[in-house]
Every structure is written in C-alpha cells, then in structure tokens.
PDB file of C-alpha atoms in Angstrom:
ATOM      1  CA  UNK A 191     -39.869 289.613 280.430  1.00  0.00           C
ATOM      2  CA  UNK A 192     -36.844 290.656 278.306  1.00  0.00           C
ATOM      3  CA  UNK A 193     -36.065 294.291 277.499  1.00  0.00           C
ATOM      4  CA  UNK A 194     -35.147 294.505 273.759  1.00  0.00           C
ATOM      5  CA  UNK A 195     -34.680 298.399 274.180  1.00  0.00           C
ATOM      6  CA  UNK A 196     -31.570 297.793 276.271  1.00  0.00           C
ATOM      7  CA  UNK A 197     -29.503 297.656 272.943  1.00  0.00           C
ATOM      8  CA  UNK A 198     -31.062 300.983 271.844  1.00  0.00           C
ATOM      9  CA  UNK A 199     -28.404 303.626 271.861  1.00  0.00           C
ATOM     10  CA  UNK A 200     -30.715 306.487 272.744  1.00  0.00           C
ATOM     11  CA  UNK A 201     -32.087 304.393 275.732  1.00  0.00           C
ATOM     12  CA  UNK A 202     -28.593 303.581 277.063  1.00  0.00           C
ATOM     13  CA  UNK A 203     -27.492 307.261 276.902  1.00  0.00           C
ATOM     14  CA  UNK A 204     -30.577 308.838 278.302  1.00  0.00           C
ATOM     15  CA  UNK A 205     -29.391 309.331 281.907  1.00  0.00           C
ATOM     16  CA  UNK A 206     -29.636 312.259 284.447  1.00  0.00           C
ATOM     17  CA  UNK A 207     -27.550 313.115 287.342  1.00  0.00           C
ATOM     18  CA  UNK A 208     -28.001 316.068 289.731  1.00  0.00           C
ATOM     19  CA  UNK A 209     -24.245 316.073 290.504  1.00  0.00           C
ATOM     20  CA  UNK A 210     -23.500 316.817 286.895  1.00  0.00           C
ATOM     21  CA  UNK A 211     -26.237 319.245 286.414  1.00  0.00           C
ATOM     22  CA  UNK A 212     -28.453 320.341 289.194  1.00  0.00           C
ATOM     23  CA  UNK A 213     -31.130 321.398 286.602  1.00  0.00           C
ATOM     24  CA  UNK A 214     -31.248 317.793 285.278  1.00  0.00           C
ATOM     25  CA  UNK A 215     -30.690 318.631 281.615  1.00  0.00           C
ATOM     26  CA  UNK A 216     -28.225 315.981 281.119  1.00  0.00           C
ATOM     27  CA  UNK A 217     -26.213 313.087 282.603  1.00  0.00           C
ATOM     28  CA  UNK A 218     -23.513 310.532 281.963  1.00  0.00           C
ATOM     29  CA  UNK A 219     -23.528 308.567 278.749  1.00  0.00           C
ATOM     30  CA  UNK A 220     -23.413 304.849 278.752  1.00  0.00           C
ATOM     31  CA  UNK A 221     -19.698 304.620 278.304  1.00  0.00           C
ATOM     32  CA  UNK A 222     -19.020 307.375 280.892  1.00  0.00           C
ATOM     33  CA  UNK A 223     -20.984 305.208 283.498  1.00  0.00           C
ATOM     34  CA  UNK A 224     -18.049 302.530 283.187  1.00  0.00           C
ATOM     35  CA  UNK A 225     -15.631 305.171 284.202  1.00  0.00           C
ATOM     36  CA  UNK A 226     -17.490 305.992 287.235  1.00  0.00           C
ATOM     37  CA  UNK A 227     -17.558 302.324 288.138  1.00  0.00           C
ATOM     38  CA  UNK A 228     -13.952 302.004 287.545  1.00  0.00           C
ATOM     39  CA  UNK A 229     -13.055 304.634 289.859  1.00  0.00           C
ATOM     40  CA  UNK A 230     -15.493 303.360 292.428  1.00  0.00           C
ATOM     41  CA  UNK A 231     -13.538 300.276 292.413  1.00  0.00           C
ATOM     42  CA  UNK A 232     -10.435 302.205 293.329  1.00  0.00           C
ATOM     43  CA  UNK A 233     -12.267 303.315 296.559  1.00  0.00           C
ATOM     44  CA  UNK A 234     -13.087 306.665 295.012  1.00  0.00           C
ATOM     45  CA  UNK A 235     -16.172 308.077 296.691  1.00  0.00           C
ATOM     46  CA  UNK A 236     -17.270 310.598 293.968  1.00  0.00           C
ATOM     47  CA  UNK A 237     -17.419 307.724 291.517  1.00  0.00           C
ATOM     48  CA  UNK A 238     -19.863 305.773 293.744  1.00  0.00           C
ATOM     49  CA  UNK A 239     -21.882 308.937 294.524  1.00  0.00           C
ATOM     50  CA  UNK A 240     -22.177 309.936 290.732  1.00  0.00           C
ATOM     51  CA  UNK A 241     -23.065 306.468 289.683  1.00  0.00           C
ATOM     52  CA  UNK A 242     -25.685 306.290 292.486  1.00  0.00           C
ATOM     53  CA  UNK A 243     -27.195 309.643 291.908  1.00  0.00           C
ATOM     54  CA  UNK A 244     -27.510 308.695 288.164  1.00  0.00           C
ATOM     55  CA  UNK A 245     -29.462 305.767 289.145  1.00  0.00           C
ATOM     56  CA  UNK A 246     -31.828 307.633 291.343  1.00  0.00           C
ATOM     57  CA  UNK A 247     -32.312 310.503 288.947  1.00  0.00           C
ATOM     58  CA  UNK A 248     -32.689 308.307 285.956  1.00  0.00           C
ATOM     59  CA  UNK A 249     -35.097 305.881 287.554  1.00  0.00           C
ATOM     60  CA  UNK A 250     -37.551 308.619 288.519  1.00  0.00           C
ATOM     61  CA  UNK A 251     -40.963 308.891 286.459  1.00  0.00           C
ATOM     62  CA  UNK A 252     -39.807 312.268 285.326  1.00  0.00           C
ATOM     63  CA  UNK A 253     -36.974 310.711 283.504  1.00  0.00           C
ATOM     64  CA  UNK A 254     -39.213 308.202 281.831  1.00  0.00           C
ATOM     65  CA  UNK A 255     -41.557 310.951 280.760  1.00  0.00           C
ATOM     66  CA  UNK A 256     -38.590 313.126 279.412  1.00  0.00           C
ATOM     67  CA  UNK A 257     -37.636 310.243 277.402  1.00  0.00           C
ATOM     68  CA  UNK A 258     -40.997 309.665 275.790  1.00  0.00           C
ATOM     69  CA  UNK A 259     -41.126 313.364 274.741  1.00  0.00           C
ATOM     70  CA  UNK A 260     -37.625 313.315 273.449  1.00  0.00           C
ATOM     71  CA  UNK A 261     -37.642 309.897 271.527  1.00  0.00           C
ATOM     72  CA  UNK A 262     -41.330 309.842 270.550  1.00  0.00           C
ATOM     73  CA  UNK A 263     -43.982 307.552 272.130  1.00  0.00           C
ATOM     74  CA  UNK A 264     -42.454 304.110 272.811  1.00  0.00           C
ATOM     75  CA  UNK A 265     -44.586 301.054 273.578  1.00  0.00           C
ATOM     76  CA  UNK A 266     -43.440 300.394 277.067  1.00  0.00           C
ATOM     77  CA  UNK A 267     -44.577 301.405 280.560  1.00  0.00           C
ATOM     78  CA  UNK A 268     -42.588 303.343 283.332  1.00  0.00           C
ATOM     79  CA  UNK A 269     -42.364 300.071 285.253  1.00  0.00           C
ATOM     80  CA  UNK A 270     -40.692 298.451 282.270  1.00  0.00           C
ATOM     81  CA  UNK A 271     -38.357 301.529 281.879  1.00  0.00           C
ATOM     82  CA  UNK A 272     -37.448 301.218 285.659  1.00  0.00           C
ATOM     83  CA  UNK A 273     -36.737 297.467 285.392  1.00  0.00           C
ATOM     84  CA  UNK A 274     -34.708 297.864 282.036  1.00  0.00           C
ATOM     85  CA  UNK A 275     -32.613 300.757 283.495  1.00  0.00           C
ATOM     86  CA  UNK A 276     -31.858 298.911 286.611  1.00  0.00           C
ATOM     87  CA  UNK A 277     -30.708 295.969 284.531  1.00  0.00           C
ATOM     88  CA  UNK A 278     -28.464 298.258 282.532  1.00  0.00           C
ATOM     89  CA  UNK A 279     -26.897 299.764 285.619  1.00  0.00           C
ATOM     90  CA  UNK A 280     -26.389 296.298 287.180  1.00  0.00           C
ATOM     91  CA  UNK A 281     -24.571 295.161 283.985  1.00  0.00           C
ATOM     92  CA  UNK A 282     -22.233 298.043 284.318  1.00  0.00           C
ATOM     93  CA  UNK A 283     -21.676 297.501 287.908  1.00  0.00           C
ATOM     94  CA  UNK A 284     -20.864 293.893 287.352  1.00  0.00           C
ATOM     95  CA  UNK A 285     -18.494 294.279 284.269  1.00  0.00           C
ATOM     96  CA  UNK A 286     -15.402 292.250 284.407  1.00  0.00           C
ATOM     97  CA  UNK A 287     -13.381 293.463 281.304  1.00  0.00           C
ATOM     98  CA  UNK A 288     -13.585 296.012 278.542  1.00  0.00           C
ATOM     99  CA  UNK A 289     -12.245 295.498 275.032  1.00  0.00           C
ATOM    100  CA  UNK A 290     -12.170 297.185 271.509  1.00  0.00           C
ATOM    101  CA  UNK A 291     -12.152 295.846 268.074  1.00  0.00           C
ATOM    102  CA  UNK A 292      -9.229 297.290 266.024  1.00  0.00           C
ATOM    103  CA  UNK A 293      -8.026 296.768 262.529  1.00  0.00           C
ATOM    104  CA  UNK A 294      -4.299 295.388 262.251  1.00  0.00           C
ATOM    105  CA  UNK A 295      -1.760 296.467 259.801  1.00  0.00           C
ATOM    106  CA  UNK A 296      -2.602 293.640 257.581  1.00  0.00           C
ATOM    107  CA  UNK A 297      -6.232 294.823 257.593  1.00  0.00           C
ATOM    108  CA  UNK A 298      -7.572 292.048 259.825  1.00  0.00           C
ATOM    109  CA  UNK A 299      -9.654 292.900 263.045  1.00  0.00           C
ATOM    110  CA  UNK A 300      -8.569 291.883 266.426  1.00  0.00           C
ATOM    111  CA  UNK A 301      -9.887 292.278 270.040  1.00  0.00           C
ATOM    112  CA  UNK A 302      -7.778 294.128 272.517  1.00  0.00           C
ATOM    113  CA  UNK A 303      -8.419 294.303 276.152  1.00  0.00           C
ATOM    114  CA  UNK A 304      -8.304 297.824 277.526  1.00  0.00           C
ATOM    115  CA  UNK A 305      -8.495 298.914 281.357  1.00  0.00           C
ATOM    116  CA  UNK A 306      -9.440 302.553 280.703  1.00  0.00           C
ATOM    117  CA  UNK A 307     -10.558 303.187 277.265  1.00  0.00           C
ATOM    118  CA  UNK A 308     -11.590 306.670 278.095  1.00  0.00           C
ATOM    119  CA  UNK A 309      -7.882 307.474 278.764  1.00  0.00           C
ATOM    120  CA  UNK A 310      -6.949 306.399 275.225  1.00  0.00           C
ATOM    121  CA  UNK A 311      -9.846 308.256 273.601  1.00  0.00           C
ATOM    122  CA  UNK A 312     -11.457 305.017 272.598  1.00  0.00           C
ATOM    123  CA  UNK A 313     -15.346 305.050 272.101  1.00  0.00           C
ATOM    124  CA  UNK A 314     -17.660 302.056 271.325  1.00  0.00           C
ATOM    125  CA  UNK A 315     -15.766 299.603 273.548  1.00  0.00           C
ATOM    126  CA  UNK A 316     -17.494 296.303 274.527  1.00  0.00           C
ATOM    127  CA  UNK A 317     -18.022 295.146 278.057  1.00  0.00           C
ATOM    128  CA  UNK A 318     -18.107 291.578 279.451  1.00  0.00           C
ATOM    129  CA  UNK A 319     -19.254 290.276 282.780  1.00  0.00           C
ATOM    130  CA  UNK A 320     -21.985 288.531 284.792  1.00  0.00           C
ATOM    131  CA  UNK A 321     -25.749 289.255 284.319  1.00  0.00           C
ATOM    132  CA  UNK A 322     -28.632 289.419 286.615  1.00  0.00           C
ATOM    133  CA  UNK A 323     -31.783 287.943 285.117  1.00  0.00           C
ATOM    134  CA  UNK A 324     -34.769 290.127 284.186  1.00  0.00           C
ATOM    135  CA  UNK A 325     -37.004 288.003 286.485  1.00  0.00           C
ATOM    136  CA  UNK A 326     -34.730 288.312 289.630  1.00  0.00           C
ATOM    137  CA  UNK A 327     -34.892 292.126 289.168  1.00  0.00           C
ATOM    138  CA  UNK A 328     -38.645 292.350 288.514  1.00  0.00           C
ATOM    139  CA  UNK A 329     -39.411 290.154 291.622  1.00  0.00           C
ATOM    140  CA  UNK A 330     -37.151 291.980 293.930  1.00  0.00           C
ATOM    141  CA  UNK A 331     -37.676 295.667 293.096  1.00  0.00           C
ATOM    142  CA  UNK A 332     -40.629 298.007 292.093  1.00  0.00           C
ATOM    143  CA  UNK A 333     -40.477 301.451 290.835  1.00  0.00           C
ATOM    144  CA  UNK A 334     -41.548 302.865 294.285  1.00  0.00           C
ATOM    145  CA  UNK A 335     -38.282 301.561 295.683  1.00  0.00           C
ATOM    146  CA  UNK A 336     -36.360 304.187 294.159  1.00  0.00           C
ATOM    147  CA  UNK A 337     -37.335 306.713 296.845  1.00  0.00           C
ATOM    148  CA  UNK A 338     -36.441 304.125 299.612  1.00  0.00           C
ATOM    149  CA  UNK A 339     -33.020 302.794 298.261  1.00  0.00           C
ATOM    150  CA  UNK A 340     -29.668 304.348 299.029  1.00  0.00           C
ATOM    151  CA  UNK A 341     -28.048 303.704 295.478  1.00  0.00           C
ATOM    152  CA  UNK A 342     -24.763 305.378 296.272  1.00  0.00           C
ATOM    153  CA  UNK A 343     -24.288 302.944 299.291  1.00  0.00           C
ATOM    154  CA  UNK A 344     -25.019 299.965 296.985  1.00  0.00           C
ATOM    155  CA  UNK A 345     -22.674 301.174 294.307  1.00  0.00           C
ATOM    156  CA  UNK A 346     -19.910 301.541 296.974  1.00  0.00           C
ATOM    157  CA  UNK A 347     -20.544 298.159 298.473  1.00  0.00           C
ATOM    158  CA  UNK A 348     -20.682 296.248 295.311  1.00  0.00           C
ATOM    159  CA  UNK A 349     -17.577 297.869 293.973  1.00  0.00           C
ATOM    160  CA  UNK A 350     -15.675 297.224 297.345  1.00  0.00           C
ATOM    161  CA  UNK A 351     -16.652 293.456 297.288  1.00  0.00           C
ATOM    162  CA  UNK A 352     -14.145 292.385 294.583  1.00  0.00           C
ATOM    163  CA  UNK A 353     -14.685 288.974 292.993  1.00  0.00           C
ATOM    164  CA  UNK A 354     -17.888 288.150 294.759  1.00  0.00           C
ATOM    165  CA  UNK A 355     -19.881 291.222 293.281  1.00  0.00           C
ATOM    166  CA  UNK A 356     -22.635 289.148 291.537  1.00  0.00           C
ATOM    167  CA  UNK A 357     -23.408 287.079 294.448  1.00  0.00           C
ATOM    168  CA  UNK A 358     -23.410 290.238 296.794  1.00  0.00           C
ATOM    169  CA  UNK A 359     -25.942 291.860 294.548  1.00  0.00           C
ATOM    170  CA  UNK A 360     -28.059 288.874 294.091  1.00  0.00           C
ATOM    171  CA  UNK A 361     -28.250 288.544 298.019  1.00  0.00           C
ATOM    172  CA  UNK A 362     -29.089 292.298 298.230  1.00  0.00           C
ATOM    173  CA  UNK A 363     -31.988 291.697 295.744  1.00  0.00           C
ATOM    174  CA  UNK A 364     -33.191 288.849 297.635  1.00  0.00           C
ATOM    175  CA  UNK A 365     -33.579 290.944 300.771  1.00  0.00           C
ATOM    176  CA  UNK A 366     -35.475 293.889 299.159  1.00  0.00           C
ATOM    177  CA  UNK A 367     -39.025 292.386 299.335  1.00  0.00           C
ATOM    178  CA  UNK A 368     -38.671 292.027 303.156  1.00  0.00           C
ATOM    179  CA  UNK A 369     -36.978 295.526 303.552  1.00  0.00           C
ATOM    180  CA  UNK A 370     -39.650 297.213 301.595  1.00  0.00           C
ATOM    181  CA  UNK A 371     -42.319 295.624 303.841  1.00  0.00           C
ATOM    182  CA  UNK A 372     -40.380 296.892 306.894  1.00  0.00           C
ATOM    183  CA  UNK A 373     -39.981 300.354 305.478  1.00  0.00           C
ATOM    184  CA  UNK A 374     -43.670 300.734 304.857  1.00  0.00           C
ATOM    185  CA  UNK A 375     -44.242 300.322 308.651  1.00  0.00           C
ATOM    186  CA  UNK A 376     -41.504 302.771 309.593  1.00  0.00           C
ATOM    187  CA  UNK A 377     -41.358 306.451 308.512  1.00  0.00           C
ATOM    188  CA  UNK A 378     -38.256 307.394 306.735  1.00  0.00           C
ATOM    189  CA  UNK A 379     -36.892 310.795 305.744  1.00  0.00           C
ATOM    190  CA  UNK A 380     -35.025 309.289 302.615  1.00  0.00           C
ATOM    191  CA  UNK A 381     -36.919 310.870 299.806  1.00  0.00           C
ATOM    192  CA  UNK A 382     -37.706 314.397 299.082  1.00  0.00           C
ATOM    193  CA  UNK A 383     -35.541 315.837 301.892  1.00  0.00           C
ATOM    194  CA  UNK A 384     -32.682 313.718 300.560  1.00  0.00           C
ATOM    195  CA  UNK A 385     -33.179 315.222 297.077  1.00  0.00           C
ATOM    196  CA  UNK A 386     -33.714 318.700 298.333  1.00  0.00           C
ATOM    197  CA  UNK A 387     -30.521 318.583 300.456  1.00  0.00           C
ATOM    198  CA  UNK A 388     -28.433 317.248 297.395  1.00  0.00           C
ATOM    199  CA  UNK A 389     -29.546 319.940 295.194  1.00  0.00           C
ATOM    200  CA  UNK A 390     -28.781 322.675 297.798  1.00  0.00           C
ATOM    201  CA  UNK A 391     -25.397 321.153 298.889  1.00  0.00           C
ATOM    202  CA  UNK A 392     -24.105 320.730 295.438  1.00  0.00           C
ATOM    203  CA  UNK A 393     -25.397 323.982 294.314  1.00  0.00           C
ATOM    204  CA  UNK A 394     -23.683 325.858 297.184  1.00  0.00           C
ATOM    205  CA  UNK A 395     -20.436 323.944 296.624  1.00  0.00           C
ATOM    206  CA  UNK A 396     -20.406 324.798 292.932  1.00  0.00           C
ATOM    207  CA  UNK A 397     -21.015 328.547 294.055  1.00  0.00           C
ATOM    208  CA  UNK A 398     -24.289 328.713 292.050  1.00  0.00           C
ATOM    209  CA  UNK A 399     -26.393 331.810 292.446  1.00  0.00           C
ATOM    210  CA  UNK A 400     -28.893 330.876 295.288  1.00  0.00           C
ATOM    211  CA  UNK A 401     -31.751 332.191 292.907  1.00  0.00           C
ATOM    212  CA  UNK A 402     -30.733 329.424 290.378  1.00  0.00           C
ATOM    213  CA  UNK A 403     -30.659 326.940 293.189  1.00  0.00           C
ATOM    214  CA  UNK A 404     -34.241 327.880 294.020  1.00  0.00           C
ATOM    215  CA  UNK A 405     -35.232 327.461 290.297  1.00  0.00           C
ATOM    216  CA  UNK A 406     -33.604 324.007 290.397  1.00  0.00           C
ATOM    217  CA  UNK A 407     -35.562 323.086 293.261  1.00  0.00           C
ATOM    218  CA  UNK A 408     -38.788 324.128 291.535  1.00  0.00           C
ATOM    219  CA  UNK A 409     -37.694 322.187 288.324  1.00  0.00           C
ATOM    220  CA  UNK A 410     -37.512 319.081 290.474  1.00  0.00           C
ATOM    221  CA  UNK A 411     -40.863 319.773 292.123  1.00  0.00           C
ATOM    222  CA  UNK A 412     -39.417 319.858 295.570  1.00  0.00           C
ATOM    223  CA  UNK A 413     -41.947 321.173 297.974  1.00  0.00           C
ATOM    224  CA  UNK A 414     -41.174 324.411 299.591  1.00  0.00           C
ATOM    225  CA  UNK A 415     -40.806 324.690 303.358  1.00  0.00           C
ATOM    226  CA  UNK A 416     -44.118 324.320 305.315  1.00  0.00           C
ATOM    227  CA  UNK A 417     -43.520 327.984 306.670  1.00  0.00           C
ATOM    228  CA  UNK A 418     -43.281 329.271 303.086  1.00  0.00           C
ATOM    229  CA  UNK A 419     -46.237 327.443 301.920  1.00  0.00           C
ATOM    230  CA  UNK A 420     -48.238 328.713 304.959  1.00  0.00           C
ATOM    231  CA  UNK A 421     -47.341 332.301 303.816  1.00  0.00           C
ATOM    232  CA  UNK A 422     -48.558 331.613 300.319  1.00  0.00           C
ATOM    233  CA  UNK A 423     -45.184 330.890 298.752  1.00  0.00           C
ATOM    234  CA  UNK A 424     -45.455 327.596 297.015  1.00  0.00           C
ATOM    235  CA  UNK A 425     -42.487 328.029 294.846  1.00  0.00           C
ATOM    236  CA  UNK A 426     -38.940 328.395 295.877  1.00  0.00           C
ATOM    237  CA  UNK A 427     -38.250 330.981 293.303  1.00  0.00           C
ATOM    238  CA  UNK A 428     -41.056 333.160 294.449  1.00  0.00           C
ATOM    239  CA  UNK A 429     -40.097 332.834 298.100  1.00  0.00           C
ATOM    240  CA  UNK A 430     -36.664 333.923 297.251  1.00  0.00           C
ATOM    241  CA  UNK A 431     -38.140 337.292 296.047  1.00  0.00           C
ATOM    242  CA  UNK A 432     -39.913 337.672 299.333  1.00  0.00           C
ATOM    243  CA  UNK A 433     -37.968 339.387 302.098  1.00  0.00           C
ATOM    244  CA  UNK A 434     -39.236 336.923 304.730  1.00  0.00           C
ATOM    245  CA  UNK A 435     -39.062 333.980 302.463  1.00  0.00           C
ATOM    246  CA  UNK A 436     -35.539 334.686 301.470  1.00  0.00           C
ATOM    247  CA  UNK A 437     -34.582 334.846 305.212  1.00  0.00           C
ATOM    248  CA  UNK A 438     -35.990 331.132 305.695  1.00  0.00           C
ATOM    249  CA  UNK A 439     -34.265 329.825 302.653  1.00  0.00           C
ATOM    250  CA  UNK A 440     -31.050 331.351 303.728  1.00  0.00           C
ATOM    251  CA  UNK A 441     -31.231 329.698 307.009  1.00  0.00           C
ATOM    252  CA  UNK A 442     -31.977 326.351 305.368  1.00  0.00           C
ATOM    253  CA  UNK A 443     -28.972 326.877 303.011  1.00  0.00           C
ATOM    254  CA  UNK A 444     -26.739 327.577 306.009  1.00  0.00           C
ATOM    255  CA  UNK A 445     -27.739 324.300 307.841  1.00  0.00           C
ATOM    256  CA  UNK A 446     -27.278 322.197 304.736  1.00  0.00           C
ATOM    257  CA  UNK A 447     -25.663 318.787 305.174  1.00  0.00           C
ATOM    258  CA  UNK A 448     -21.958 318.787 304.256  1.00  0.00           C
ATOM    259  CA  UNK A 449     -21.434 317.939 300.713  1.00  0.00           C
ATOM    260  CA  UNK A 450     -18.979 315.576 299.125  1.00  0.00           C
ATOM    261  CA  UNK A 451     -16.212 317.469 297.321  1.00  0.00           C
ATOM    262  CA  UNK A 452     -16.896 316.174 293.785  1.00  0.00           C
ATOM    263  CA  UNK A 453     -14.618 316.670 290.754  1.00  0.00           C
ATOM    264  CA  UNK A 454     -17.276 315.204 288.478  1.00  0.00           C
ATOM    265  CA  UNK A 455     -15.375 312.273 287.135  1.00  0.00           C
ATOM    266  CA  UNK A 456     -17.642 311.628 284.032  1.00  0.00           C
ATOM    267  CA  UNK A 457     -16.896 314.786 282.253  1.00  0.00           C
TER     268      UNK A 457
END
C-alpha cells in the first residue's frame, strides 16, 4: 500500500531519540535527520548512533500512541505507522543530493544544490535519491522486528557503502524474513536490556541525577531488576528511595556498558 501521510509535516517531524532526551519528550526534525546521515557518511559514529536510536524510539508502539494523542485520531494503524516511518528513514538514508529553491536578482526562481544546508541556515530543502518500494518494506519487516534489529549498525553500514547503498539495503531487506525466523528459535538479549543500558549509560555520561535516570526508566516502562521486584519495588524511582534498592541500582549503574561520547549532532 502507499502511505499518503508521508508528506504530512507533523508526521515527518514526529520523532524521538533517547540520546537527545532520555525522557523521550522530543527528537530530531525531518531536516535534522539529513544532518545525521551526512555525518554518518563521513564515518562519524555519533551520527549513525543518533539516527539509529531515532529509528528505534520512533518505531515503538509508544511513539505511535503519542502521535495519535498529539495530532488527534488518524485513520491508520500502528503497523502502517511502522512501515511508513521505515520508508521515511530509508529515503533519508539513501538521499543523493539536497537542493533549495531561491529567488534570483531578477525575481526568477532557480534551484541550487547545497551540501550542508544546516550550515547556511537553510530550511525547507528538497532531497533527491533512490526509493525503496512500499511492498518491499512490508514484505520484509514487521513491527515486532524493531526489538530485534540493530538500527545503528544498519545506518553505519549503509552510510559506509558509498554508491551501492540502495542495493545493499535491498539485500538486507531480502534477508530479514529468514533472520526473523532464526531469531525466534534463538534467545537474544537485544531488547529491554539494550534500551535500559542505553538510558543508564547516556544519563550517567550527561551527569544526570540518578533519581532522574530512574524516572526516565519508569517512563520507558523498563522493568525493574528481578531482585527489586522480589522485594516489592516495581518502580525504579521507588527503589531509589529504598536503602537496599538504591544499593542494587548503584551496582547496576557502576557496571553499565561503556557509552559513546556523543556531541548530539542534531541540535
């Protein structure tokens, strides 16, 4: 099917990124995502990580529900949201050039190609490049794949390919049904622990108050540690107020995976 809401400004700008904001109140605009891809193509890891994290956070059911609340009920399902957003992200990943429409001295309009419009303070630029058909996306991916897939890795690999990006992405899509089947037969830790560790690592790196990190975990509905739940502490914020619970959380924070040193390119 086609996704007419892809041209809707509110739809394109409605994105979330835990690297931008661990509380998930906002994320990169449509134009800001092109900046991330530009830097990812220069080999910049934060660009790939921010774009990939935006994909993960925006493709979650919670983002769709937030969009429906903010924009009023829209007549499309979460699955349609998922596929339309994937298509949008792929178009940005595969862009080949950006240009702007400007008025000349003799009051005519002309198109000028621009490499980094954000450096010139240009807004409303146009993008040109290859497209992935809606059917290819729908046949390859389902909403449940969001917890399985390593989007930052995909962004990095597509950005590094160069002139063969479209074929690389199509080949990746063709492999996904088989990889999904394999994943269902093999337990994986890529999911809630990944999300939990990202929130903790980025919060600590940003020197957030640990109580605020706990609140961010609760807002993302991250389950508390089994030991905390066994003690009747189902919420991270409540556990932080408990002496034994705080000790368990401190130990988890001290063992967090090493975080990437982000400089938040999109802002």
